[in-house]
PDB file of C-alpha atoms in Angstrom:
ATOM      1  CA  GLY V 376       0.000   0.000   0.000  1.00  0.00           C
ATOM      2  CA  ALA V 377       0.944   3.624  -0.355  1.00  0.00           C
ATOM      3  CA  VAL V 378       3.218   5.135   2.253  1.00  0.00           C
ATOM      4  CA  VAL V 379       2.027   8.437   3.616  1.00  0.00           C
ATOM      5  CA  SER V 380       3.754  10.483   6.286  1.00  0.00           C
ATOM      6  CA  GLN V 381       2.572  13.430   8.325  1.00  0.00           C
ATOM      7  CA  HIS V 382       4.560  15.890  10.358  1.00  0.00           C
ATOM      8  CA  PRO V 383       4.276  16.713  13.146  1.00  0.00           C
ATOM      9  CA  SER V 384       2.497  13.777  14.753  1.00  0.00           C
ATOM     10  CA  ARG V 385       1.498  15.924  17.668  1.00  0.00           C
ATOM     11  CA  VAL V 386       1.540  19.668  18.274  1.00  0.00           C
ATOM     12  CA  ILE V 387       0.486  21.917  21.112  1.00  0.00           C
ATOM     13  CA  CYS V 388       0.148  25.616  20.444  1.00  0.00           C
ATOM     14  CA  LYS V 389      -1.185  28.741  22.031  1.00  0.00           C
ATOM     15  CA  SER V 390      -4.465  30.255  20.971  1.00  0.00           C
ATOM     16  CA  GLY V 391      -3.988  32.748  18.153  1.00  0.00           C
ATOM     17  CA  THR V 392      -0.941  31.127  16.627  1.00  0.00           C
ATOM     18  CA  SER V 393      -0.735  29.293  13.309  1.00  0.00           C
ATOM     19  CA  VAL V 394       0.223  25.682  12.853  1.00  0.00           C
ATOM     20  CA  LYS V 395       1.393  23.976   9.685  1.00  0.00           C
ATOM     21  CA  ILE V 396       0.869  20.270   9.078  1.00  0.00           C
ATOM     22  CA  GLU V 397       2.776  18.519   6.306  1.00  0.00           C
ATOM     23  CA  CYS V 398       1.601  15.471   4.438  1.00  0.00           C
ATOM     24  CA  ARG V 399       3.945  13.575   2.160  1.00  0.00           C
ATOM     25  CA  SER V 400       3.159  10.823  -0.278  1.00  0.00           C
ATOM     26  CA  LEU V 401       6.362   8.840  -0.218  1.00  0.00           C
ATOM     27  CA  ASP V 402       5.985   6.300  -2.965  1.00  0.00           C
ATOM     28  CA  PHE V 403       3.635   7.728  -5.530  1.00  0.00           C
ATOM     29  CA  GLN V 404       2.709  11.051  -7.010  1.00  0.00           C
ATOM     30  CA  ALA V 405      -0.518  12.432  -5.663  1.00  0.00           C
ATOM     31  CA  THR V 406      -2.239  15.014  -7.826  1.00  0.00           C
ATOM     32  CA  THR V 407      -4.963  15.200  -5.211  1.00  0.00           C
ATOM     33  CA  MET V 408      -4.818  15.174  -1.421  1.00  0.00           C
ATOM     34  CA  PHE V 409      -7.794  14.847   0.876  1.00  0.00           C
ATOM     35  CA  TRP V 410      -7.728  16.404   4.335  1.00  0.00           C
ATOM     36  CA  TYR V 411      -9.956  15.007   7.054  1.00  0.00           C
ATOM     37  CA  ARG V 412     -10.654  16.079  10.610  1.00  0.00           C
ATOM     38  CA  GLN V 413     -11.664  13.729  13.385  1.00  0.00           C
ATOM     39  CA  PHE V 414     -12.936  14.689  16.824  1.00  0.00           C
ATOM     40  CA  PRO V 415     -12.594  12.186  19.680  1.00  0.00           C
ATOM     41  CA  LYS V 416     -14.746   9.085  19.234  1.00  0.00           C
ATOM     42  CA  LYS V 417     -16.255  10.579  16.082  1.00  0.00           C
ATOM     43  CA  SER V 418     -15.991   9.841  12.399  1.00  0.00           C
ATOM     44  CA  LEU V 419     -13.642  11.352   9.869  1.00  0.00           C
ATOM     45  CA  MET V 420     -15.083  14.383   8.146  1.00  0.00           C
ATOM     46  CA  LEU V 421     -13.664  15.599   4.865  1.00  0.00           C
ATOM     47  CA  MET V 422     -12.505  19.194   5.137  1.00  0.00           C
ATOM     48  CA  ALA V 423     -11.024  19.921   1.746  1.00  0.00           C
ATOM     49  CA  THR V 424      -9.450  18.533  -1.366  1.00  0.00           C
ATOM     50  CA  SER V 425      -6.170  19.933  -2.544  1.00  0.00           C
ATOM     51  CA  ASN V 426      -5.075  19.739  -6.126  1.00  0.00           C
ATOM     52  CA  GLU V 427      -1.488  20.057  -7.243  1.00  0.00           C
ATOM     53  CA  GLY V 428      -0.910  23.424  -8.808  1.00  0.00           C
ATOM     54  CA  SER V 429      -4.397  24.783  -8.253  1.00  0.00           C
ATOM     55  CA  LYS V 430      -6.695  26.006  -5.528  1.00  0.00           C
ATOM     56  CA  ALA V 431      -8.149  23.650  -2.991  1.00  0.00           C
ATOM     57  CA  THR V 432     -11.854  22.981  -2.790  1.00  0.00           C
ATOM     58  CA  TYR V 433     -13.480  23.115   0.624  1.00  0.00           C
ATOM     59  CA  GLU V 434     -16.456  21.251   1.995  1.00  0.00           C
ATOM     60  CA  GLN V 435     -19.455  23.190   3.146  1.00  0.00           C
ATOM     61  CA  GLY V 436     -18.925  24.824   6.507  1.00  0.00           C
ATOM     62  CA  VAL V 437     -15.119  24.737   6.373  1.00  0.00           C
ATOM     63  CA  GLU V 438     -13.524  28.183   6.453  1.00  0.00           C
ATOM     64  CA  LYS V 439     -10.992  28.424   3.657  1.00  0.00           C
ATOM     65  CA  ASP V 440      -9.278  31.426   5.247  1.00  0.00           C
ATOM     66  CA  LYS V 441      -8.755  29.528   8.445  1.00  0.00           C
ATOM     67  CA  PHE V 442      -7.560  26.270   6.961  1.00  0.00           C
ATOM     68  CA  LEU V 443      -5.048  27.143   4.271  1.00  0.00           C
ATOM     69  CA  ILE V 444      -4.090  24.311   2.000  1.00  0.00           C
ATOM     70  CA  ASN V 445      -1.135  24.256  -0.325  1.00  0.00           C
ATOM     71  CA  HIS V 446      -0.290  21.469  -2.735  1.00  0.00           C
ATOM     72  CA  ALA V 447       2.912  22.687  -4.315  1.00  0.00           C
ATOM     73  CA  SER V 448       4.222  19.357  -5.529  1.00  0.00           C
ATOM     74  CA  LEU V 449       3.029  15.869  -6.320  1.00  0.00           C
ATOM     75  CA  THR V 450       4.424  14.554  -3.054  1.00  0.00           C
ATOM     76  CA  LEU V 451       3.685  17.327  -0.573  1.00  0.00           C
ATOM     77  CA  SER V 452       0.529  18.988   0.648  1.00  0.00           C
ATOM     78  CA  THR V 453       0.297  21.266   3.670  1.00  0.00           C
ATOM     79  CA  LEU V 454      -2.548  22.342   5.891  1.00  0.00           C
ATOM     80  CA  THR V 455      -2.092  25.508   7.918  1.00  0.00           C
ATOM     81  CA  VAL V 456      -4.489  26.238  10.730  1.00  0.00           C
ATOM     82  CA  THR V 457      -4.382  30.000  11.066  1.00  0.00           C
ATOM     83  CA  SER V 458      -5.141  31.848  14.301  1.00  0.00           C
ATOM     84  CA  ALA V 459      -5.892  28.566  15.992  1.00  0.00           C
ATOM     85  CA  HIS V 460      -8.446  28.428  18.784  1.00  0.00           C
ATOM     86  CA  PRO V 461      -9.268  25.669  21.273  1.00  0.00           C
ATOM     87  CA  GLU V 462     -12.205  24.509  19.135  1.00  0.00           C
ATOM     88  CA  ASP V 463      -9.713  23.702  16.363  1.00  0.00           C
ATOM     89  CA  SER V 464      -8.172  21.047  18.573  1.00  0.00           C
ATOM     90  CA  SER V 465      -8.664  17.829  16.684  1.00  0.00           C
ATOM     91  CA  PHE V 466      -6.990  14.996  14.817  1.00  0.00           C
ATOM     92  CA  TYR V 467      -6.100  15.878  11.240  1.00  0.00           C
ATOM     93  CA  ILE V 468      -5.519  13.147   8.670  1.00  0.00           C
ATOM     94  CA  CYS V 469      -4.422  13.366   5.063  1.00  0.00           C
ATOM     95  CA  SER V 470      -5.074  10.890   2.288  1.00  0.00           C
ATOM     96  CA  PRO V 471      -3.515  10.994  -1.189  1.00  0.00           C
ATOM     97  CA  GLY V 472      -6.055  10.845  -3.949  1.00  0.00           C
ATOM     98  CA  GLY V 473      -6.225   7.839  -6.167  1.00  0.00           C
ATOM     99  CA  ASP V 474      -8.707   6.503  -8.603  1.00  0.00           C
ATOM    100  CA  GLY V 475     -11.211   5.613  -5.928  1.00  0.00           C
ATOM    101  CA  GLU V 476     -10.120   2.014  -5.680  1.00  0.00           C
ATOM    102  CA  THR V 477      -8.220   2.305  -2.449  1.00  0.00           C
ATOM    103  CA  GLN V 478      -7.464   5.232  -0.232  1.00  0.00           C
ATOM    104  CA  TYR V 479      -4.497   5.226   2.093  1.00  0.00           C
ATOM    105  CA  PHE V 480      -4.150   7.505   5.048  1.00  0.00           C
ATOM    106  CA  GLY V 481      -1.385   9.298   6.846  1.00  0.00           C
ATOM    107  CA  PRO V 482      -0.825   8.534  10.515  1.00  0.00           C
ATOM    108  CA  GLY V 483      -2.538  11.761  11.549  1.00  0.00           C
ATOM    109  CA  THR V 484      -1.596  14.885  13.469  1.00  0.00           C
ATOM    110  CA  ARG V 485      -3.017  15.583  16.890  1.00  0.00           C
ATOM    111  CA  LEU V 486      -3.485  19.315  17.417  1.00  0.00           C
ATOM    112  CA  LEU V 487      -4.124  20.775  20.845  1.00  0.00           C
ATOM    113  CA  VAL V 488      -4.749  24.489  21.101  1.00  0.00           C
ATOM    114  CA  LEU V 489      -4.435  25.948  24.577  1.00  0.00           C
TER     115      LEU V 489
ATOM    116  CA  ALA U1203     -25.459  13.490  -1.891  1.00  0.00           C
ATOM    117  CA  GLN U1204     -24.119  10.240  -0.597  1.00  0.00           C
ATOM    118  CA  THR U1205     -24.606   9.172   2.996  1.00  0.00           C
ATOM    119  CA  VAL U1206     -23.278   6.271   5.022  1.00  0.00           C
ATOM    120  CA  THR U1207     -24.954   5.027   8.181  1.00  0.00           C
ATOM    121  CA  GLN U1208     -23.616   2.717  10.858  1.00  0.00           C
ATOM    122  CA  SER U1209     -26.380   2.107  13.355  1.00  0.00           C
ATOM    123  CA  GLN U1210     -24.304   0.232  15.945  1.00  0.00           C
ATOM    124  CA  PRO U1211     -22.188   2.616  18.038  1.00  0.00           C
ATOM    125  CA  GLU U1212     -20.734  -0.296  20.006  1.00  0.00           C
ATOM    126  CA  MET U1213     -20.501  -4.040  19.555  1.00  0.00           C
ATOM    127  CA  SER U1214     -19.024  -6.758  21.703  1.00  0.00           C
ATOM    128  CA  VAL U1215     -17.864 -10.250  20.786  1.00  0.00           C
ATOM    129  CA  GLN U1216     -16.262 -13.133  22.614  1.00  0.00           C
ATOM    130  CA  GLU U1217     -12.826 -14.136  21.425  1.00  0.00           C
ATOM    131  CA  ALA U1218     -13.025 -16.796  18.676  1.00  0.00           C
ATOM    132  CA  GLU U1219     -16.667 -15.974  17.968  1.00  0.00           C
ATOM    133  CA  THR U1220     -18.165 -14.238  14.947  1.00  0.00           C
ATOM    134  CA  VAL U1221     -19.530 -10.712  14.820  1.00  0.00           C
ATOM    135  CA  THR U1222     -21.268  -8.703  12.096  1.00  0.00           C
ATOM    136  CA  LEU U1223     -21.058  -4.942  11.789  1.00  0.00           C
ATOM    137  CA  SER U1224     -23.820  -3.208   9.842  1.00  0.00           C
ATOM    138  CA  CYS U1225     -23.592  -0.454   7.278  1.00  0.00           C
ATOM    139  CA  THR U1226     -26.107   1.094   4.930  1.00  0.00           C
ATOM    140  CA  TYR U1227     -25.538   3.795   2.369  1.00  0.00           C
ATOM    141  CA  ASP U1228     -27.423   5.949  -0.033  1.00  0.00           C
ATOM    142  CA  THR U1229     -26.316   7.009  -3.491  1.00  0.00           C
ATOM    143  CA  SER U1230     -27.695   7.560  -6.936  1.00  0.00           C
ATOM    144  CA  GLU U1231     -24.471   6.442  -8.591  1.00  0.00           C
ATOM    145  CA  SER U1232     -24.101   3.031 -10.135  1.00  0.00           C
ATOM    146  CA  ASP U1233     -20.318   2.758 -10.039  1.00  0.00           C
ATOM    147  CA  TYR U1234     -18.629   3.142  -6.677  1.00  0.00           C
ATOM    148  CA  TYR U1235     -16.475   1.457  -4.046  1.00  0.00           C
ATOM    149  CA  LEU U1236     -17.255   0.450  -0.509  1.00  0.00           C
ATOM    150  CA  PHE U1237     -14.711  -0.019   2.243  1.00  0.00           C
ATOM    151  CA  TRP U1238     -14.286  -1.076   5.790  1.00  0.00           C
ATOM    152  CA  TYR U1239     -11.474   0.574   7.697  1.00  0.00           C
ATOM    153  CA  LYS U1240     -10.178  -0.278  11.124  1.00  0.00           C
ATOM    154  CA  GLN U1241      -8.893   2.424  13.458  1.00  0.00           C
ATOM    155  CA  PRO U1242      -7.031   1.067  16.496  1.00  0.00           C
ATOM    156  CA  PRO U1243      -6.045   3.279  19.448  1.00  0.00           C
ATOM    157  CA  SER U1244      -3.047   4.521  17.433  1.00  0.00           C
ATOM    158  CA  ARG U1245      -5.668   6.145  15.166  1.00  0.00           C
ATOM    159  CA  GLN U1246      -3.941   4.944  12.002  1.00  0.00           C
ATOM    160  CA  MET U1247      -6.607   4.075   9.459  1.00  0.00           C
ATOM    161  CA  ILE U1248      -6.117   0.524   8.215  1.00  0.00           C
ATOM    162  CA  LEU U1249      -7.929  -0.867   5.198  1.00  0.00           C
ATOM    163  CA  VAL U1250      -9.752  -4.074   6.111  1.00  0.00           C
ATOM    164  CA  ILE U1251     -11.653  -4.889   2.967  1.00  0.00           C
ATOM    165  CA  ARG U1252     -12.860  -3.310  -0.257  1.00  0.00           C
ATOM    166  CA  GLN U1253     -15.805  -4.027  -2.538  1.00  0.00           C
ATOM    167  CA  GLU U1254     -16.395  -2.784  -6.074  1.00  0.00           C
ATOM    168  CA  ALA U1255     -20.058  -2.095  -6.661  1.00  0.00           C
ATOM    169  CA  TYR U1256     -20.054  -3.725 -10.077  1.00  0.00           C
ATOM    170  CA  LYS U1257     -18.926  -7.028  -8.615  1.00  0.00           C
ATOM    171  CA  GLN U1258     -21.684  -9.281  -7.368  1.00  0.00           C
ATOM    172  CA  GLN U1259     -19.313 -11.582  -5.507  1.00  0.00           C
ATOM    173  CA  ASN U1260     -18.762 -10.620  -1.898  1.00  0.00           C
ATOM    174  CA  ALA U1261     -15.201  -9.671  -1.027  1.00  0.00           C
ATOM    175  CA  THR U1262     -13.269 -11.743   1.500  1.00  0.00           C
ATOM    176  CA  GLU U1263      -9.925 -11.215   3.213  1.00  0.00           C
ATOM    177  CA  ASN U1264      -8.977 -14.073   5.490  1.00  0.00           C
ATOM    178  CA  ARG U1265     -11.259 -13.790   8.542  1.00  0.00           C
ATOM    179  CA  PHE U1266     -13.059 -10.759   7.150  1.00  0.00           C
ATOM    180  CA  SER U1267     -15.905 -10.944   4.679  1.00  0.00           C
ATOM    181  CA  VAL U1268     -18.697  -8.695   3.536  1.00  0.00           C
ATOM    182  CA  ASN U1269     -22.328  -9.158   2.677  1.00  0.00           C
ATOM    183  CA  PHE U1270     -22.939  -6.695  -0.133  1.00  0.00           C
ATOM    184  CA  GLN U1271     -26.583  -6.187  -1.035  1.00  0.00           C
ATOM    185  CA  LYS U1272     -26.569  -3.582  -3.783  1.00  0.00           C
ATOM    186  CA  ALA U1273     -30.315  -3.260  -4.190  1.00  0.00           C
ATOM    187  CA  ALA U1274     -30.769  -2.813  -0.471  1.00  0.00           C
ATOM    188  CA  LYS U1275     -27.668  -0.566  -0.271  1.00  0.00           C
ATOM    189  CA  SER U1276     -26.315  -2.627   2.553  1.00  0.00           C
ATOM    190  CA  PHE U1277     -22.675  -3.510   3.210  1.00  0.00           C
ATOM    191  CA  SER U1278     -22.058  -5.471   6.406  1.00  0.00           C
ATOM    192  CA  LEU U1279     -18.729  -6.766   7.682  1.00  0.00           C
ATOM    193  CA  LYS U1280     -18.384 -10.205   9.212  1.00  0.00           C
ATOM    194  CA  ILE U1281     -15.391 -10.971  11.394  1.00  0.00           C
ATOM    195  CA  SER U1282     -14.870 -14.657  12.024  1.00  0.00           C
ATOM    196  CA  ASP U1283     -12.760 -16.180  14.782  1.00  0.00           C
ATOM    197  CA  SER U1284     -12.461 -12.802  16.480  1.00  0.00           C
ATOM    198  CA  GLN U1285      -9.119 -11.987  18.022  1.00  0.00           C
ATOM    199  CA  LEU U1286      -8.146  -9.532  20.735  1.00  0.00           C
ATOM    200  CA  GLY U1287      -6.299  -7.526  18.131  1.00  0.00           C
ATOM    201  CA  ASP U1288      -9.536  -6.933  16.259  1.00  0.00           C
ATOM    202  CA  ALA U1289     -10.681  -4.557  18.967  1.00  0.00           C
ATOM    203  CA  ALA U1290     -10.876  -1.126  17.376  1.00  0.00           C
ATOM    204  CA  MET U1291     -13.222   1.392  15.845  1.00  0.00           C
ATOM    205  CA  TYR U1292     -14.514   0.297  12.444  1.00  0.00           C
ATOM    206  CA  PHE U1293     -15.649   2.697   9.760  1.00  0.00           C
ATOM    207  CA  CYS U1294     -17.689   1.915   6.698  1.00  0.00           C
ATOM    208  CA  GLY U1295     -16.771   4.132   3.748  1.00  0.00           C
ATOM    209  CA  PHE U1296     -18.154   5.035   0.339  1.00  0.00           C
ATOM    210  CA  SER U1297     -16.165   6.362  -2.571  1.00  0.00           C
ATOM    211  CA  SER U1298     -16.987   7.217  -6.137  1.00  0.00           C
ATOM    212  CA  ASN U1299     -14.238   7.493  -8.730  1.00  0.00           C
ATOM    213  CA  THR U1300     -13.087  10.810  -7.247  1.00  0.00           C
ATOM    214  CA  GLY U1301     -11.393   9.038  -4.367  1.00  0.00           C
ATOM    215  CA  LYS U1302     -13.216  11.188  -1.810  1.00  0.00           C
ATOM    216  CA  LEU U1303     -14.361   8.997   1.052  1.00  0.00           C
ATOM    217  CA  ILE U1304     -17.561   9.444   3.007  1.00  0.00           C
ATOM    218  CA  PHE U1305     -17.602   7.584   6.295  1.00  0.00           C
ATOM    219  CA  GLY U1306     -20.259   6.262   8.592  1.00  0.00           C
ATOM    220  CA  GLN U1307     -20.346   7.185  12.261  1.00  0.00           C
ATOM    221  CA  GLY U1308     -18.178   4.248  13.270  1.00  0.00           C
ATOM    222  CA  THR U1309     -18.664   1.159  15.417  1.00  0.00           C
ATOM    223  CA  THR U1310     -16.465   0.450  18.406  1.00  0.00           C
ATOM    224  CA  LEU U1311     -15.762  -3.265  18.634  1.00  0.00           C
ATOM    225  CA  GLN U1312     -14.819  -4.805  21.938  1.00  0.00           C
ATOM    226  CA  VAL U1313     -13.372  -8.318  21.997  1.00  0.00           C
ATOM    227  CA  LYS U1314     -13.721 -10.171  25.270  1.00  0.00           C
ATOM    228  CA  PRO U1315     -11.164 -12.834  26.233  1.00  0.00           C
TER     229      PRO U1315
END
């Protein structure tokens, strides 16, 4: 299966600061990257889809100015949580896009905003 | 819009026994994929089994098998000979050819020794 890495695995930050999460597709080129958010004991909810070289598309209710997504290369996509607040504390997971057959996931990033 | 529903928040099974996790979905598409993912305490999503909608034969992977009823839009997961390591949260997922996954609410499986 595809190897996907995320960095950092865990981050604690102060309210009002910005946090960048990196997602790397290590063994194949991902033209699309899906970003999910998961609250404790809840399901994964798709936040946005990033496309290499173009703007990301956001799901309804997700603030694009708060969650900045960049997909500058076929192996790297980043999610920046700007002016983070405690309610942004969550588990963020990336998943390189494929053809729909199988989706692999990164190990996730646990964000805690104090 | 597609939806996925898992109506069992929690399930429990005795070690070595069999358990079935339920999943229903709604879609107007005819070509799609269905998945079951396992999420252990590490929270890494692990693919358990995959089913292509155009295939009538139910997918199987060792102790894991599905009962895919396309007309009823039902996709249940059967775990045979349950092991302690099967304890986790299980998510049913739907994907069209875009690769975007829509998940159900999840079912927490407890395996009792």
